[in-house]
JSON list of C-alpha atoms in Angstrom, two decimals:
[
{"chain": "A", "resi": 670, "resn": "MET", "atom": "CA", "xyz": [95.09, -1.90, 14.62]},
{"chain": "A", "resi": 671, "resn": "THR", "atom": "CA", "xyz": [91.76, -0.10, 14.87]},
{"chain": "A", "resi": 672, "resn": "VAL", "atom": "CA", "xyz": [90.39, 2.17, 12.19]},
{"chain": "A", "resi": 673, "resn": "PRO", "atom": "CA", "xyz": [89.39, 5.62, 13.39]},
{"chain": "A", "resi": 674, "resn": "GLU", "atom": "CA", "xyz": [85.66, 6.19, 13.28]},
{"chain": "A", "resi": 675, "resn": "SER", "atom": "CA", "xyz": [86.03, 9.10, 10.85]},
{"chain": "A", "resi": 676, "resn": "LEU", "atom": "CA", "xyz": [87.51, 6.69, 8.26]},
{"chain": "A", "resi": 677, "resn": "ARG", "atom": "CA", "xyz": [84.96, 3.89, 8.64]},
{"chain": "A", "resi": 678, "resn": "ALA", "atom": "CA", "xyz": [82.52, 3.33, 5.79]},
{"chain": "A", "resi": 679, "resn": "PRO", "atom": "CA", "xyz": [78.96, 4.25, 6.66]},
{"chain": "A", "resi": 680, "resn": "VAL", "atom": "CA", "xyz": [76.77, 1.25, 7.26]},
{"chain": "A", "resi": 681, "resn": "GLY", "atom": "CA", "xyz": [73.64, 2.98, 5.95]},
{"chain": "A", "resi": 682, "resn": "PRO", "atom": "CA", "xyz": [70.91, 5.07, 7.42]},
{"chain": "A", "resi": 683, "resn": "PRO", "atom": "CA", "xyz": [69.54, 4.06, 10.78]},
{"chain": "A", "resi": 684, "resn": "ARG", "atom": "CA", "xyz": [66.54, 1.74, 10.55]},
{"chain": "A", "resi": 685, "resn": "HIS", "atom": "CA", "xyz": [64.20, 4.17, 12.25]},
{"chain": "A", "resi": 686, "resn": "SER", "atom": "CA", "xyz": [64.71, 6.76, 9.50]},
{"chain": "A", "resi": 687, "resn": "LEU", "atom": "CA", "xyz": [63.93, 4.17, 6.79]},
{"chain": "A", "resi": 688, "resn": "ARG", "atom": "CA", "xyz": [60.70, 3.25, 8.52]},
{"chain": "A", "resi": 689, "resn": "ARG", "atom": "CA", "xyz": [59.75, 6.86, 8.94]},
{"chain": "A", "resi": 690, "resn": "GLY", "atom": "CA", "xyz": [60.51, 7.60, 5.29]},
{"chain": "A", "resi": 691, "resn": "GLN", "atom": "CA", "xyz": [58.85, 4.52, 3.77]},
{"chain": "A", "resi": 692, "resn": "ALA", "atom": "CA", "xyz": [55.92, 4.04, 6.12]},
{"chain": "A", "resi": 693, "resn": "PRO", "atom": "CA", "xyz": [53.84, 6.95, 4.78]},
{"chain": "A", "resi": 694, "resn": "VAL", "atom": "CA", "xyz": [54.40, 5.81, 1.19]},
{"chain": "A", "resi": 695, "resn": "VAL", "atom": "CA", "xyz": [53.49, 2.19, 1.96]},
{"chain": "A", "resi": 696, "resn": "ALA", "atom": "CA", "xyz": [50.41, 3.26, 3.93]},
{"chain": "A", "resi": 697, "resn": "THR", "atom": "CA", "xyz": [49.37, 5.62, 1.15]},
{"chain": "A", "resi": 698, "resn": "VAL", "atom": "CA", "xyz": [49.71, 2.94, -1.54]},
{"chain": "A", "resi": 699, "resn": "ALA", "atom": "CA", "xyz": [47.78, 0.47, 0.64]},
{"chain": "A", "resi": 700, "resn": "LEU", "atom": "CA", "xyz": [44.94, 2.92, 1.23]},
{"chain": "A", "resi": 701, "resn": "GLY", "atom": "CA", "xyz": [44.75, 3.84, -2.44]},
{"chain": "A", "resi": 702, "resn": "GLY", "atom": "CA", "xyz": [44.94, 0.18, -3.47]},
{"chain": "A", "resi": 703, "resn": "ALA", "atom": "CA", "xyz": [42.08, -0.70, -1.14]},
{"chain": "A", "resi": 704, "resn": "LEU", "atom": "CA", "xyz": [39.92, 2.03, -2.68]},
{"chain": "A", "resi": 705, "resn": "GLY", "atom": "CA", "xyz": [40.79, 1.06, -6.26]},
{"chain": "A", "resi": 706, "resn": "ALA", "atom": "CA", "xyz": [40.28, -2.65, -5.68]},
{"chain": "A", "resi": 707, "resn": "THR", "atom": "CA", "xyz": [36.96, -2.01, -3.96]},
{"chain": "A", "resi": 708, "resn": "ALA", "atom": "CA", "xyz": [35.77, 0.03, -6.95]},
{"chain": "A", "resi": 709, "resn": "ARG", "atom": "CA", "xyz": [36.88, -2.72, -9.33]},
{"chain": "A", "resi": 710, "resn": "TYR", "atom": "CA", "xyz": [35.13, -5.37, -7.23]},
{"chain": "A", "resi": 711, "resn": "ALA", "atom": "CA", "xyz": [31.91, -3.32, -7.20]},
{"chain": "A", "resi": 712, "resn": "ILE", "atom": "CA", "xyz": [32.02, -3.11, -11.00]},
{"chain": "A", "resi": 713, "resn": "ALA", "atom": "CA", "xyz": [32.57, -6.87, -11.26]},
{"chain": "A", "resi": 714, "resn": "LEU", "atom": "CA", "xyz": [29.57, -7.48, -9.00]},
{"chain": "A", "resi": 715, "resn": "GLN", "atom": "CA", "xyz": [27.43, -5.10, -11.03]},
{"chain": "A", "resi": 716, "resn": "TRP", "atom": "CA", "xyz": [28.36, -6.68, -14.38]},
{"chain": "A", "resi": 717, "resn": "PRO", "atom": "CA", "xyz": [29.43, -10.29, -13.76]},
{"chain": "A", "resi": 718, "resn": "ALA", "atom": "CA", "xyz": [30.76, -12.33, -16.66]},
{"chain": "A", "resi": 719, "resn": "GLN", "atom": "CA", "xyz": [28.74, -15.38, -17.61]},
{"chain": "A", "resi": 720, "resn": "PRO", "atom": "CA", "xyz": [30.69, -18.68, -17.52]},
{"chain": "A", "resi": 721, "resn": "GLY", "atom": "CA", "xyz": [32.52, -18.86, -20.84]},
{"chain": "A", "resi": 722, "resn": "GLY", "atom": "CA", "xyz": [31.39, -15.33, -21.73]},
{"chain": "A", "resi": 723, "resn": "PHE", "atom": "CA", "xyz": [33.59, -12.36, -22.53]},
{"chain": "A", "resi": 724, "resn": "PRO", "atom": "CA", "xyz": [34.58, -10.59, -19.27]},
{"chain": "A", "resi": 725, "resn": "TRP", "atom": "CA", "xyz": [33.46, -7.10, -20.26]},
{"chain": "A", "resi": 726, "resn": "ALA", "atom": "CA", "xyz": [33.65, -5.61, -16.75]},
{"chain": "A", "resi": 727, "resn": "THR", "atom": "CA", "xyz": [37.33, -6.48, -16.35]},
{"chain": "A", "resi": 728, "resn": "PHE", "atom": "CA", "xyz": [38.07, -5.44, -19.93]},
{"chain": "A", "resi": 729, "resn": "TRP", "atom": "CA", "xyz": [36.53, -1.98, -19.53]},
{"chain": "A", "resi": 730, "resn": "THR", "atom": "CA", "xyz": [37.93, -1.54, -16.03]},
{"chain": "A", "resi": 731, "resn": "ASN", "atom": "CA", "xyz": [41.43, -2.07, -17.38]},
{"chain": "A", "resi": 732, "resn": "VAL", "atom": "CA", "xyz": [40.88, 0.15, -20.42]},
{"chain": "A", "resi": 733, "resn": "VAL", "atom": "CA", "xyz": [39.34, 3.02, -18.45]},
{"chain": "A", "resi": 734, "resn": "GLY", "atom": "CA", "xyz": [41.98, 2.68, -15.73]},
{"chain": "A", "resi": 735, "resn": "CYS", "atom": "CA", "xyz": [44.75, 2.87, -18.33]},
{"chain": "A", "resi": 736, "resn": "ALA", "atom": "CA", "xyz": [43.20, 5.98, -19.87]},
{"chain": "A", "resi": 737, "resn": "VAL", "atom": "CA", "xyz": [43.06, 7.64, -16.45]},
{"chain": "A", "resi": 738, "resn": "ILE", "atom": "CA", "xyz": [46.70, 6.64, -15.87]},
{"chain": "A", "resi": 739, "resn": "GLY", "atom": "CA", "xyz": [47.61, 8.36, -19.14]},
{"chain": "A", "resi": 740, "resn": "VAL", "atom": "CA", "xyz": [45.91, 11.62, -18.14]},
{"chain": "A", "resi": 741, "resn": "PHE", "atom": "CA", "xyz": [47.18, 11.44, -14.57]},
{"chain": "A", "resi": 742, "resn": "MET", "atom": "CA", "xyz": [50.80, 10.96, -15.61]},
{"chain": "A", "resi": 743, "resn": "VAL", "atom": "CA", "xyz": [50.65, 13.97, -17.95]},
{"chain": "A", "resi": 744, "resn": "VAL", "atom": "CA", "xyz": [49.12, 16.14, -15.25]},
{"chain": "A", "resi": 745, "resn": "ILE", "atom": "CA", "xyz": [51.47, 14.98, -12.51]},
{"chain": "A", "resi": 746, "resn": "THR", "atom": "CA", "xyz": [54.62, 15.32, -14.64]},
{"chain": "A", "resi": 747, "resn": "ASP", "atom": "CA", "xyz": [53.87, 18.30, -16.89]},
{"chain": "A", "resi": 748, "resn": "VAL", "atom": "CA", "xyz": [51.53, 20.53, -14.90]},
{"chain": "A", "resi": 749, "resn": "TRP", "atom": "CA", "xyz": [51.16, 19.95, -11.21]},
{"chain": "A", "resi": 750, "resn": "ALA", "atom": "CA", "xyz": [53.93, 19.83, -8.63]},
{"chain": "A", "resi": 751, "resn": "ALA", "atom": "CA", "xyz": [51.93, 17.60, -6.33]},
{"chain": "A", "resi": 752, "resn": "HIS", "atom": "CA", "xyz": [52.67, 16.45, -2.81]},
{"chain": "A", "resi": 753, "resn": "ARG", "atom": "CA", "xyz": [55.09, 13.50, -2.76]},
{"chain": "A", "resi": 754, "resn": "LEU", "atom": "CA", "xyz": [52.32, 11.08, -1.73]},
{"chain": "A", "resi": 755, "resn": "VAL", "atom": "CA", "xyz": [49.85, 11.92, -4.54]},
{"chain": "A", "resi": 756, "resn": "ARG", "atom": "CA", "xyz": [51.55, 9.71, -7.12]},
{"chain": "A", "resi": 757, "resn": "PRO", "atom": "CA", "xyz": [51.87, 6.67, -4.80]},
{"chain": "A", "resi": 758, "resn": "PHE", "atom": "CA", "xyz": [48.29, 7.13, -3.57]},
{"chain": "A", "resi": 759, "resn": "PHE", "atom": "CA", "xyz": [46.50, 7.67, -6.86]},
{"chain": "A", "resi": 760, "resn": "GLY", "atom": "CA", "xyz": [48.86, 6.25, -9.50]},
{"chain": "A", "resi": 761, "resn": "THR", "atom": "CA", "xyz": [50.19, 3.18, -7.75]},
{"chain": "A", "resi": 762, "resn": "GLY", "atom": "CA", "xyz": [47.44, 2.69, -5.17]},
{"chain": "A", "resi": 763, "resn": "VAL", "atom": "CA", "xyz": [44.04, 3.65, -6.58]},
{"chain": "A", "resi": 764, "resn": "LEU", "atom": "CA", "xyz": [44.75, 2.99, -10.25]},
{"chain": "A", "resi": 765, "resn": "GLY", "atom": "CA", "xyz": [46.97, 0.00, -9.53]},
{"chain": "A", "resi": 766, "resn": "GLY", "atom": "CA", "xyz": [44.18, -1.52, -7.43]},
{"chain": "A", "resi": 767, "resn": "PHE", "atom": "CA", "xyz": [41.52, -0.57, -9.96]},
{"chain": "A", "resi": 768, "resn": "THR", "atom": "CA", "xyz": [43.24, -2.07, -12.98]},
{"chain": "A", "resi": 769, "resn": "THR", "atom": "CA", "xyz": [43.98, -5.75, -12.68]},
{"chain": "A", "resi": 770, "resn": "PHE", "atom": "CA", "xyz": [46.40, -8.09, -14.36]},
{"chain": "A", "resi": 771, "resn": "SER", "atom": "CA", "xyz": [45.56, -10.97, -12.03]},
{"chain": "A", "resi": 772, "resn": "THR", "atom": "CA", "xyz": [41.83, -10.98, -12.80]},
{"chain": "A", "resi": 773, "resn": "TYR", "atom": "CA", "xyz": [42.65, -10.60, -16.49]},
{"chain": "A", "resi": 774, "resn": "ALA", "atom": "CA", "xyz": [44.85, -13.73, -16.30]},
{"chain": "A", "resi": 775, "resn": "VAL", "atom": "CA", "xyz": [42.20, -15.67, -14.34]},
{"chain": "A", "resi": 776, "resn": "ASP", "atom": "CA", "xyz": [39.55, -14.62, -16.87]},
{"chain": "A", "resi": 777, "resn": "ILE", "atom": "CA", "xyz": [41.67, -15.99, -19.72]},
{"chain": "A", "resi": 778, "resn": "GLN", "atom": "CA", "xyz": [42.17, -19.26, -17.86]},
{"chain": "A", "resi": 779, "resn": "ARG", "atom": "CA", "xyz": [38.43, -19.54, -17.17]},
{"chain": "A", "resi": 780, "resn": "LEU", "atom": "CA", "xyz": [37.62, -19.01, -20.84]},
{"chain": "A", "resi": 781, "resn": "VAL", "atom": "CA", "xyz": [40.06, -21.74, -21.81]},
{"chain": "A", "resi": 782, "resn": "ASP", "atom": "CA", "xyz": [38.70, -24.05, -19.09]},
{"chain": "A", "resi": 783, "resn": "HIS", "atom": "CA", "xyz": [35.15, -23.50, -20.40]},
{"chain": "A", "resi": 784, "resn": "GLY", "atom": "CA", "xyz": [36.21, -24.59, -23.88]},
{"chain": "A", "resi": 785, "resn": "ARG", "atom": "CA", "xyz": [36.50, -21.05, -25.26]},
{"chain": "A", "resi": 786, "resn": "PRO", "atom": "CA", "xyz": [40.21, -20.75, -26.15]},
{"chain": "A", "resi": 787, "resn": "ALA", "atom": "CA", "xyz": [39.53, -18.48, -29.13]},
{"chain": "A", "resi": 788, "resn": "THR", "atom": "CA", "xyz": [37.59, -16.08, -26.91]},
{"chain": "A", "resi": 789, "resn": "GLY", "atom": "CA", "xyz": [40.39, -16.25, -24.35]},
{"chain": "A", "resi": 790, "resn": "LEU", "atom": "CA", "xyz": [42.96, -15.40, -27.00]},
{"chain": "A", "resi": 791, "resn": "ALA", "atom": "CA", "xyz": [40.79, -12.58, -28.35]},
{"chain": "A", "resi": 792, "resn": "TYR", "atom": "CA", "xyz": [40.36, -11.22, -24.82]},
{"chain": "A", "resi": 793, "resn": "LEU", "atom": "CA", "xyz": [44.11, -11.44, -24.20]},
{"chain": "A", "resi": 794, "resn": "ALA", "atom": "CA", "xyz": [44.94, -9.51, -27.38]},
{"chain": "A", "resi": 795, "resn": "ALA", "atom": "CA", "xyz": [42.03, -7.06, -27.20]},
{"chain": "A", "resi": 796, "resn": "THR", "atom": "CA", "xyz": [42.79, -6.05, -23.61]},
{"chain": "A", "resi": 797, "resn": "LEU", "atom": "CA", "xyz": [46.46, -5.47, -24.35]},
{"chain": "A", "resi": 798, "resn": "LEU", "atom": "CA", "xyz": [45.74, -3.49, -27.50]},
{"chain": "A", "resi": 799, "resn": "ALA", "atom": "CA", "xyz": [42.89, -1.48, -25.97]},
{"chain": "A", "resi": 800, "resn": "ALA", "atom": "CA", "xyz": [44.79, -0.70, -22.75]},
{"chain": "A", "resi": 801, "resn": "LEU", "atom": "CA", "xyz": [47.93, 0.50, -24.56]},
{"chain": "A", "resi": 802, "resn": "THR", "atom": "CA", "xyz": [45.82, 2.51, -27.00]},
{"chain": "A", "resi": 803, "resn": "ALA", "atom": "CA", "xyz": [43.88, 4.06, -24.11]},
{"chain": "A", "resi": 804, "resn": "VAL", "atom": "CA", "xyz": [47.07, 5.20, -22.36]},
{"chain": "A", "resi": 805, "resn": "TRP", "atom": "CA", "xyz": [48.45, 6.66, -25.58]},
{"chain": "A", "resi": 806, "resn": "LEU", "atom": "CA", "xyz": [45.23, 8.40, -26.64]},
{"chain": "A", "resi": 807, "resn": "ALA", "atom": "CA", "xyz": [44.51, 9.78, -23.18]},
{"chain": "A", "resi": 808, "resn": "SER", "atom": "CA", "xyz": [48.03, 11.11, -22.64]},
{"chain": "A", "resi": 809, "resn": "THR", "atom": "CA", "xyz": [48.14, 12.60, -26.14]},
{"chain": "A", "resi": 810, "resn": "ALA", "atom": "CA", "xyz": [44.74, 14.24, -25.67]},
{"chain": "A", "resi": 811, "resn": "ALA", "atom": "CA", "xyz": [45.71, 15.57, -22.24]},
{"chain": "A", "resi": 812, "resn": "ARG", "atom": "CA", "xyz": [48.91, 17.12, -23.65]},
{"chain": "A", "resi": 813, "resn": "ARG", "atom": "CA", "xyz": [46.97, 18.74, -26.51]},
{"chain": "A", "resi": 814, "resn": "VAL", "atom": "CA", "xyz": [44.35, 20.17, -24.16]},
{"chain": "A", "resi": 815, "resn": "LEU", "atom": "CA", "xyz": [47.03, 21.50, -21.83]},
{"chain": "A", "resi": 816, "resn": "LYS", "atom": "CA", "xyz": [48.99, 22.99, -24.74]},
{"chain": "A", "resi": 817, "resn": "ARG", "atom": "CA", "xyz": [45.90, 24.88, -25.95]},
{"chain": "A", "resi": 818, "resn": "ARG", "atom": "CA", "xyz": [45.34, 26.31, -22.47]},
{"chain": "A", "resi": 819, "resn": "GLN", "atom": "CA", "xyz": [48.81, 27.86, -22.36]},
{"chain": "A", "resi": 820, "resn": "PRO", "atom": "CA", "xyz": [49.07, 31.47, -23.53]}
]
């Protein structure tokens, strides 16, 4: 017995429509990530950490990036009905490429390997605390500024 086509369960969208729908988002994230990572790399070249020294460039990159994420998320969710690719480009791509968990982890390992476990632990805790504080302060400040601007 064959089941009539009208009663068959859909198998899902055709592959070509998935590619068409996801390709712009993936390309946008990749482009933004390349820009953000390049900016982060330039900062690291400008202010390299000394072996066993506190990695200030990565620390401040992550803190500043988190603050920008805080402001961006307020603007993109509360104020601006942006194009569907703005959030993937800037939020996920640029800021995701700019901030870096992997370099942060490598920096901690390098500090430990250079006999500086206390500095590594301080860096681990300080980055986490400073990054979360930056997101909170920046988003709170952005909301207050935007609230004052409303009539």
